[in-house]
PDB file of C-alpha atoms in Angstrom:
ATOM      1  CA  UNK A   1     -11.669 139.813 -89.121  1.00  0.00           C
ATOM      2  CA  UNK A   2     -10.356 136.596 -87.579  1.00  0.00           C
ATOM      3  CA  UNK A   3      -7.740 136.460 -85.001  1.00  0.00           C
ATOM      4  CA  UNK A   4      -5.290 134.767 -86.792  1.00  0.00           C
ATOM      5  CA  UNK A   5      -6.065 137.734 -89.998  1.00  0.00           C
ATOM      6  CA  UNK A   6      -5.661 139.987 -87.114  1.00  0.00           C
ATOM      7  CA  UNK A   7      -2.276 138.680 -86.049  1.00  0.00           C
ATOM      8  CA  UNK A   8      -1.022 138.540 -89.605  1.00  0.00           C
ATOM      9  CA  UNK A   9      -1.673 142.371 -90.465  1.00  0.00           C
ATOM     10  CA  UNK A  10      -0.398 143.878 -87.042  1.00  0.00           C
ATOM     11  CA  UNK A  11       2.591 141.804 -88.166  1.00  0.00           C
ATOM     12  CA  UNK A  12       2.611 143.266 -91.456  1.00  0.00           C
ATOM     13  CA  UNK A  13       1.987 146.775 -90.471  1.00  0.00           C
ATOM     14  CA  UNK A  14       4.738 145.983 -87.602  1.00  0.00           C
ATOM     15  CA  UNK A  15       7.459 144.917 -90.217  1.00  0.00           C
ATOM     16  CA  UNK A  16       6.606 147.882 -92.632  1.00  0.00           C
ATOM     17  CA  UNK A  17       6.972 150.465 -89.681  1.00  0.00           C
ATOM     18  CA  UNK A  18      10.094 149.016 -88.872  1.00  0.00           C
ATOM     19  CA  UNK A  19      11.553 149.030 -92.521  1.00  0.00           C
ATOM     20  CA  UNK A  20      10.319 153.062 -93.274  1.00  0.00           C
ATOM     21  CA  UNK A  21      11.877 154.199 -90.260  1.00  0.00           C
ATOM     22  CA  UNK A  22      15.401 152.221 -91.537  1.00  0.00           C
ATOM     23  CA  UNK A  23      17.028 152.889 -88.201  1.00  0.00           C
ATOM     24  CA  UNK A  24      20.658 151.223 -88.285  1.00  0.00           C
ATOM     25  CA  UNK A  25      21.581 148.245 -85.747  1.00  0.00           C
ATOM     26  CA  UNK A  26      24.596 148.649 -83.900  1.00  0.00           C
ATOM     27  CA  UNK A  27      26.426 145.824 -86.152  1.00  0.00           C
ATOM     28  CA  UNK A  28      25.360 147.554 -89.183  1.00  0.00           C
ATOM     29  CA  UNK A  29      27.789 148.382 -91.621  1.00  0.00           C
ATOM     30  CA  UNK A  30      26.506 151.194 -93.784  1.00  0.00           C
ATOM     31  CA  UNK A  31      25.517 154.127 -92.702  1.00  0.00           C
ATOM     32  CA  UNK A  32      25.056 155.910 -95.646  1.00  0.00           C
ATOM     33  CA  UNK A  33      22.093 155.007 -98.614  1.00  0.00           C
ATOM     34  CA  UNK A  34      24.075 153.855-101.364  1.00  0.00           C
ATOM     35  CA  UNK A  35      25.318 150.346-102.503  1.00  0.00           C
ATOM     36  CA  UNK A  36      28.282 149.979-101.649  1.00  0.00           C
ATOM     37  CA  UNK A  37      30.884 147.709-104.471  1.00  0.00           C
ATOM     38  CA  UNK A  38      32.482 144.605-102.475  1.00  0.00           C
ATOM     39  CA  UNK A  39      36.395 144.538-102.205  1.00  0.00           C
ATOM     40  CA  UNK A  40      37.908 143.060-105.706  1.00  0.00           C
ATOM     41  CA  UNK A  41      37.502 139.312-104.882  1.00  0.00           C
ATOM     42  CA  UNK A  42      34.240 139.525-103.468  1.00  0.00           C
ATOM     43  CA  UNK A  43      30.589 139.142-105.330  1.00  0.00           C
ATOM     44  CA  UNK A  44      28.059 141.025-102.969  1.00  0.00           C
ATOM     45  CA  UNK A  45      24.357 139.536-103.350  1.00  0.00           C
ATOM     46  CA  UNK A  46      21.578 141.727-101.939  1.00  0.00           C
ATOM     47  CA  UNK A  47      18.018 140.267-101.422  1.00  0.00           C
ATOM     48  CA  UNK A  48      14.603 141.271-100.598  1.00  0.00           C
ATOM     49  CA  UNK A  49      11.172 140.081-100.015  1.00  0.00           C
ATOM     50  CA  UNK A  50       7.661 142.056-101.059  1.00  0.00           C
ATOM     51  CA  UNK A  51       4.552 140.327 -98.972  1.00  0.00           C
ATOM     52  CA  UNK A  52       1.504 140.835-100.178  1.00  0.00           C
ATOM     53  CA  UNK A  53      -0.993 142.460 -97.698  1.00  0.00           C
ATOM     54  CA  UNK A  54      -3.636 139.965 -98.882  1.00  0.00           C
ATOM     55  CA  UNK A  55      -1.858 136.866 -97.999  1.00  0.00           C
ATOM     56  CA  UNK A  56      -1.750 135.918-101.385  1.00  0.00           C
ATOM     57  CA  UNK A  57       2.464 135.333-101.414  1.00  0.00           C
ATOM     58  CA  UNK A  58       5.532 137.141-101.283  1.00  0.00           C
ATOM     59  CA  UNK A  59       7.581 137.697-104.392  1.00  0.00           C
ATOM     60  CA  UNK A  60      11.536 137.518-104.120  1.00  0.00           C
ATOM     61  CA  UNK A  61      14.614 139.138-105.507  1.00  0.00           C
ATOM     62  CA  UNK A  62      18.084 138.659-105.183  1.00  0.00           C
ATOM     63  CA  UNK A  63      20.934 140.183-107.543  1.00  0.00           C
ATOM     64  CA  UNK A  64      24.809 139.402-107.660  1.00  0.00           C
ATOM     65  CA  UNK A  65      27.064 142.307-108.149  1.00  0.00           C
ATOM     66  CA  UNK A  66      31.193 142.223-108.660  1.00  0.00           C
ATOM     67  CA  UNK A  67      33.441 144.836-107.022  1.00  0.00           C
ATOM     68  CA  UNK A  68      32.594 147.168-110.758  1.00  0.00           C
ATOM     69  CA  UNK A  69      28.833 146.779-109.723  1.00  0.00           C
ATOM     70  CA  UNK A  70      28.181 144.779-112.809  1.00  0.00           C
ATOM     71  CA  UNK A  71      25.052 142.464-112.181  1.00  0.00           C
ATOM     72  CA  UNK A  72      26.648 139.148-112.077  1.00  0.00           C
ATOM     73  CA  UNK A  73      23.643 137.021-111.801  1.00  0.00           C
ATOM     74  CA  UNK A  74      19.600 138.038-110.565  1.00  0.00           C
ATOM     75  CA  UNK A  75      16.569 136.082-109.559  1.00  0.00           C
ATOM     76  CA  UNK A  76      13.244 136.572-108.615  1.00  0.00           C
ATOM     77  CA  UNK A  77      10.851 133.872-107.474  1.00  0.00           C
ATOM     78  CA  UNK A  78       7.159 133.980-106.281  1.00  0.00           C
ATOM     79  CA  UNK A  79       5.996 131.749-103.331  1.00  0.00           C
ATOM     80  CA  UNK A  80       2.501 130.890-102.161  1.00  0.00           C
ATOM     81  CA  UNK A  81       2.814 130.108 -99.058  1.00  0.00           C
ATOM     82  CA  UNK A  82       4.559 132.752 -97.222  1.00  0.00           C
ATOM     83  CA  UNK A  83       3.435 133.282 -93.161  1.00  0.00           C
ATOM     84  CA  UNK A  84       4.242 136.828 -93.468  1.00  0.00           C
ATOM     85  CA  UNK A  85       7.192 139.628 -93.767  1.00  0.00           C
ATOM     86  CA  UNK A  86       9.798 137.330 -91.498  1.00  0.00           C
ATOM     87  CA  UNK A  87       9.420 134.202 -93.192  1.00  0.00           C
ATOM     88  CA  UNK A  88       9.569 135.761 -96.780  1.00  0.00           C
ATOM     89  CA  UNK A  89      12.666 138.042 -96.069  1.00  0.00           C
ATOM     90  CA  UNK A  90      14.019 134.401 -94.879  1.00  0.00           C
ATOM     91  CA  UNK A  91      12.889 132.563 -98.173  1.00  0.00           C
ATOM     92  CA  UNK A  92      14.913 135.438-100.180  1.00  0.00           C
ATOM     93  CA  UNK A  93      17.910 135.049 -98.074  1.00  0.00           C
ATOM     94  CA  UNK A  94      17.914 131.527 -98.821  1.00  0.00           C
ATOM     95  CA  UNK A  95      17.531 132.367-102.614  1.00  0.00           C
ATOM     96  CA  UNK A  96      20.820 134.239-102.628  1.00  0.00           C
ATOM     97  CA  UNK A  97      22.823 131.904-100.786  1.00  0.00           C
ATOM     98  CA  UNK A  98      21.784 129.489-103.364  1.00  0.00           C
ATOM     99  CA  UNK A  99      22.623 132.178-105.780  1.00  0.00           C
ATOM    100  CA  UNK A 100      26.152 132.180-104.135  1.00  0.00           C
ATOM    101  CA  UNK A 101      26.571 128.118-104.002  1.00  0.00           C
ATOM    102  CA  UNK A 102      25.287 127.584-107.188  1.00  0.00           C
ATOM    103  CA  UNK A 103      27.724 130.468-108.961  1.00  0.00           C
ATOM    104  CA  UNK A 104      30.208 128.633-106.875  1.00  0.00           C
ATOM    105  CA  UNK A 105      31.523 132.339-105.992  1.00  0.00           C
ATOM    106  CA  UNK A 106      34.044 131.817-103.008  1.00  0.00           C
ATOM    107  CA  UNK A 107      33.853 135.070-101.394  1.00  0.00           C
ATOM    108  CA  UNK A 108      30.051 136.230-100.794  1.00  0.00           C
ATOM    109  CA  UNK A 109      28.316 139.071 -98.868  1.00  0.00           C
ATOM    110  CA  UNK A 110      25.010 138.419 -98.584  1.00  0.00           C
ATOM    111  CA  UNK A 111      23.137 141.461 -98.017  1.00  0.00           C
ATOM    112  CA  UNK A 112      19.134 142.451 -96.833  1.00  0.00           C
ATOM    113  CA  UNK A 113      17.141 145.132 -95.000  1.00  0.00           C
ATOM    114  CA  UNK A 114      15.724 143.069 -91.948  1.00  0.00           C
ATOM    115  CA  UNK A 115      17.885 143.557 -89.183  1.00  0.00           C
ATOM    116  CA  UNK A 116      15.768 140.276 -87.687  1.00  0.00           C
ATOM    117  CA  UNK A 117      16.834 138.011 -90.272  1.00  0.00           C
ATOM    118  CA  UNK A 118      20.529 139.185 -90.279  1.00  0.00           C
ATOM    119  CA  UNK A 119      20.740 139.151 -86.592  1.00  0.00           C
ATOM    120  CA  UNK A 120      19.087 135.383 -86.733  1.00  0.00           C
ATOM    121  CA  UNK A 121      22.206 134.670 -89.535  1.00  0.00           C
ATOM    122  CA  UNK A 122      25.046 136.074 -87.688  1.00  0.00           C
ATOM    123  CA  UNK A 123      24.161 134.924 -83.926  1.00  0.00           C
ATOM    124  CA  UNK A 124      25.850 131.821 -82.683  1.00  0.00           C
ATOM    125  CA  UNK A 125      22.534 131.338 -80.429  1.00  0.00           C
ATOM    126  CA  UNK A 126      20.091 128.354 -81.631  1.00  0.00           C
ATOM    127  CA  UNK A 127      17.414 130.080 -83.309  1.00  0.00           C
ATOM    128  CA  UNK A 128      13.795 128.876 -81.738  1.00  0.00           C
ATOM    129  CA  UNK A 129      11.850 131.408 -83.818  1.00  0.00           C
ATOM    130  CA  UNK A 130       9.173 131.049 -87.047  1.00  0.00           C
ATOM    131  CA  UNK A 131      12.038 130.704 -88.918  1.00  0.00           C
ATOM    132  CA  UNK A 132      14.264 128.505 -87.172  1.00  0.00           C
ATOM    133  CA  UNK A 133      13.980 125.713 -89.755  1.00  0.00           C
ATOM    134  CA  UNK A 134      14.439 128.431 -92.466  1.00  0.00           C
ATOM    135  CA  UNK A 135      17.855 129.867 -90.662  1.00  0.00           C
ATOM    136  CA  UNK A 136      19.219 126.729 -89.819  1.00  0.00           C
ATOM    137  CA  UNK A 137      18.964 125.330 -94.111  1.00  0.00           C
ATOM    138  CA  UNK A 138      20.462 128.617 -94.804  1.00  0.00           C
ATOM    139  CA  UNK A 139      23.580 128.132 -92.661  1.00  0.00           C
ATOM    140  CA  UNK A 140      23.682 124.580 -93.332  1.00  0.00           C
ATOM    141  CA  UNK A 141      23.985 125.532 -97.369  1.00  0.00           C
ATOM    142  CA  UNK A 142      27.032 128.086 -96.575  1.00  0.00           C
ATOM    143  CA  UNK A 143      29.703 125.694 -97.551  1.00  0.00           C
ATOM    144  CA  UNK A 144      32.976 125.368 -94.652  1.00  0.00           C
ATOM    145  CA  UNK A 145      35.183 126.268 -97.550  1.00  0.00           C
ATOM    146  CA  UNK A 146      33.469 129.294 -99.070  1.00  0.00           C
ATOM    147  CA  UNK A 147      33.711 132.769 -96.747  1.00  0.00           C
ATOM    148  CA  UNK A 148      29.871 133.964 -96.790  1.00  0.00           C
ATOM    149  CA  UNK A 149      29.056 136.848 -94.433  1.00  0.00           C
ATOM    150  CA  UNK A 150      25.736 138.480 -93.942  1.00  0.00           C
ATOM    151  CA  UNK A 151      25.559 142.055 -93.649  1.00  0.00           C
ATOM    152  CA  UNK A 152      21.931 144.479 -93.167  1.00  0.00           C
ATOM    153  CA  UNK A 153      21.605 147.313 -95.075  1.00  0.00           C
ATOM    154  CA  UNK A 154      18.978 149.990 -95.359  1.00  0.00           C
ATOM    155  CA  UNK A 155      16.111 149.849 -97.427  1.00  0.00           C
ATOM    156  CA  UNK A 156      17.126 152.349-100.152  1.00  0.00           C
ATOM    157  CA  UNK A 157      20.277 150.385-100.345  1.00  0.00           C
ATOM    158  CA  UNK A 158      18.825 147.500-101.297  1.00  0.00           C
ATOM    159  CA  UNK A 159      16.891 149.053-104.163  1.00  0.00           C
ATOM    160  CA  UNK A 160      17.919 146.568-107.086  1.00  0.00           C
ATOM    161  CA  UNK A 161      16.728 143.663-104.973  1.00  0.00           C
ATOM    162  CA  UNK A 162      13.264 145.508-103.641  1.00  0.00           C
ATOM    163  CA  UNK A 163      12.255 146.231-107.058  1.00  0.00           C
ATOM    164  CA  UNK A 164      12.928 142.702-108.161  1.00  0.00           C
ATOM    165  CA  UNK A 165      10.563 141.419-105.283  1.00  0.00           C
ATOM    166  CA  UNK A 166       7.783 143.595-105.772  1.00  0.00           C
ATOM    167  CA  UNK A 167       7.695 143.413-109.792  1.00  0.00           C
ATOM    168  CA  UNK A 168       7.618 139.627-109.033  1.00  0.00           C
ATOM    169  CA  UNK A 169       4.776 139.884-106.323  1.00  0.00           C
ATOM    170  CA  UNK A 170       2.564 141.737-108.184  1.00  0.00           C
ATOM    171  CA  UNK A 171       3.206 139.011-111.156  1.00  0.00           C
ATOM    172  CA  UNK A 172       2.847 135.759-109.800  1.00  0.00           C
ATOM    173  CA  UNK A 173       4.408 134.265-112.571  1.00  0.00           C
ATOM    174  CA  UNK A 174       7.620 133.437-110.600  1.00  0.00           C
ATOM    175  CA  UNK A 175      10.147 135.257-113.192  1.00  0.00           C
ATOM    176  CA  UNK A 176      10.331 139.242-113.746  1.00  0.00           C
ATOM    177  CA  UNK A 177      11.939 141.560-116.430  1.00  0.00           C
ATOM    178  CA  UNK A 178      15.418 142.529-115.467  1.00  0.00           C
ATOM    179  CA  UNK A 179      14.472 145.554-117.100  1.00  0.00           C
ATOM    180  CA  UNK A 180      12.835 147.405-113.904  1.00  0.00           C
ATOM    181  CA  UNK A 181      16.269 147.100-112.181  1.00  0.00           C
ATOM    182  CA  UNK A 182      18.583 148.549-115.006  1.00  0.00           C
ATOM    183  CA  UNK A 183      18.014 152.060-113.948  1.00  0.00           C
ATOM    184  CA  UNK A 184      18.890 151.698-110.778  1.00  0.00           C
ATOM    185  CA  UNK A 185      21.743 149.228-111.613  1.00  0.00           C
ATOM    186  CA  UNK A 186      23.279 152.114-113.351  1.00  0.00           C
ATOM    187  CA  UNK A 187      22.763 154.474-110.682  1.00  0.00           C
ATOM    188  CA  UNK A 188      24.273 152.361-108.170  1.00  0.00           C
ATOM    189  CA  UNK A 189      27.189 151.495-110.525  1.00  0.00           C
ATOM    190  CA  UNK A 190      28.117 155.415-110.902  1.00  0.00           C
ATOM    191  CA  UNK A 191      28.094 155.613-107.629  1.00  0.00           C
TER     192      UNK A 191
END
């Protein structure tokens, strides 16, 4: 194995530990697993990002709920070049805050199960990471007259989104059925 292969899977294996054990942050907002419906005016987007072990790409999800938990809007994307878990949970937040400008939806939370991302959208610190240049598009996108706040949730939360990212990775044809998320739509909707 090369170094740089080397490097990539310990930060693979790394980012999967850290997402199974779903411990909370101490800014998190949930602590139970269920998606939660935003307030009445709100539109809550939650987003994900599946990396494939082989380095082949990451497939993305992102899916726009109202306060009734009716899927407002979804999309899943596939990307090729994708230098593992950080930078393809970044790519997906960027998807749903495009989601949110493009819907023109005033009142967004935008929602994901890396803490590192979240924590990277919500600190007034310059970012000097991977990602920087990812982080710094995303909060140059939020518009000054929109409210967009982002918000970390556990994995199981984020179910809807997490199946849109993995039936999208394991396509790489860049769209996926809305179908695979319906069930769990529903489940999330009853509550």
């Amino acid at each position: 194995m090369r170094p740089h292969e080397c490097i990539e899977l310990a930060t693979q294996l790394l980012h999967d530990f850290n997402q199974a054990t779903n411990v909370p942050t101490p800014d998190s907002q949930h602590s139970d697993n269920k998606w939660a419906a935003p307030a009445e005016d709100w539109v809550k987007i939650n987003f994900d990002a599946a990396v494939n072990a082989d380095g082949s790409g990451a497939g993305l999800g992102s899916v726009a709920r109202d306060y009734h938990g009716r899927c407002l809007a979804w999309k899943s994307s596939f990307h090729n070049f994708v230098r593992g878990a950080e930078h393809g949970e970044a790519l997906a937040a960027r998807q749903a805050v495009e989601m949110c400008v493009l819907n023109a939806w005033d009142r967004c939370i935008i929602e994901g199960n890396c803490a590192l991302i979240i924590k990277k959208l919500n600190s007034k610190n310059l970012d000097l990471s991977s990602v920087s240049s990812l982080i710094y598009d995303i909060l140059c996108m939020c518009p000054a007259n929109k409210t967009i706040r982002f918000s970390w949730v556990c994995r199981t939360t984020n179910n809807v989104a997490h199946l849109l990212a993995r039936s999208t990775s394991f396509s790489h044809e860049g769209t996926s059925s809305p179908q695979i998320m319906l069930d769990t739509l529903r489940a999330d909707a009853l509550g």
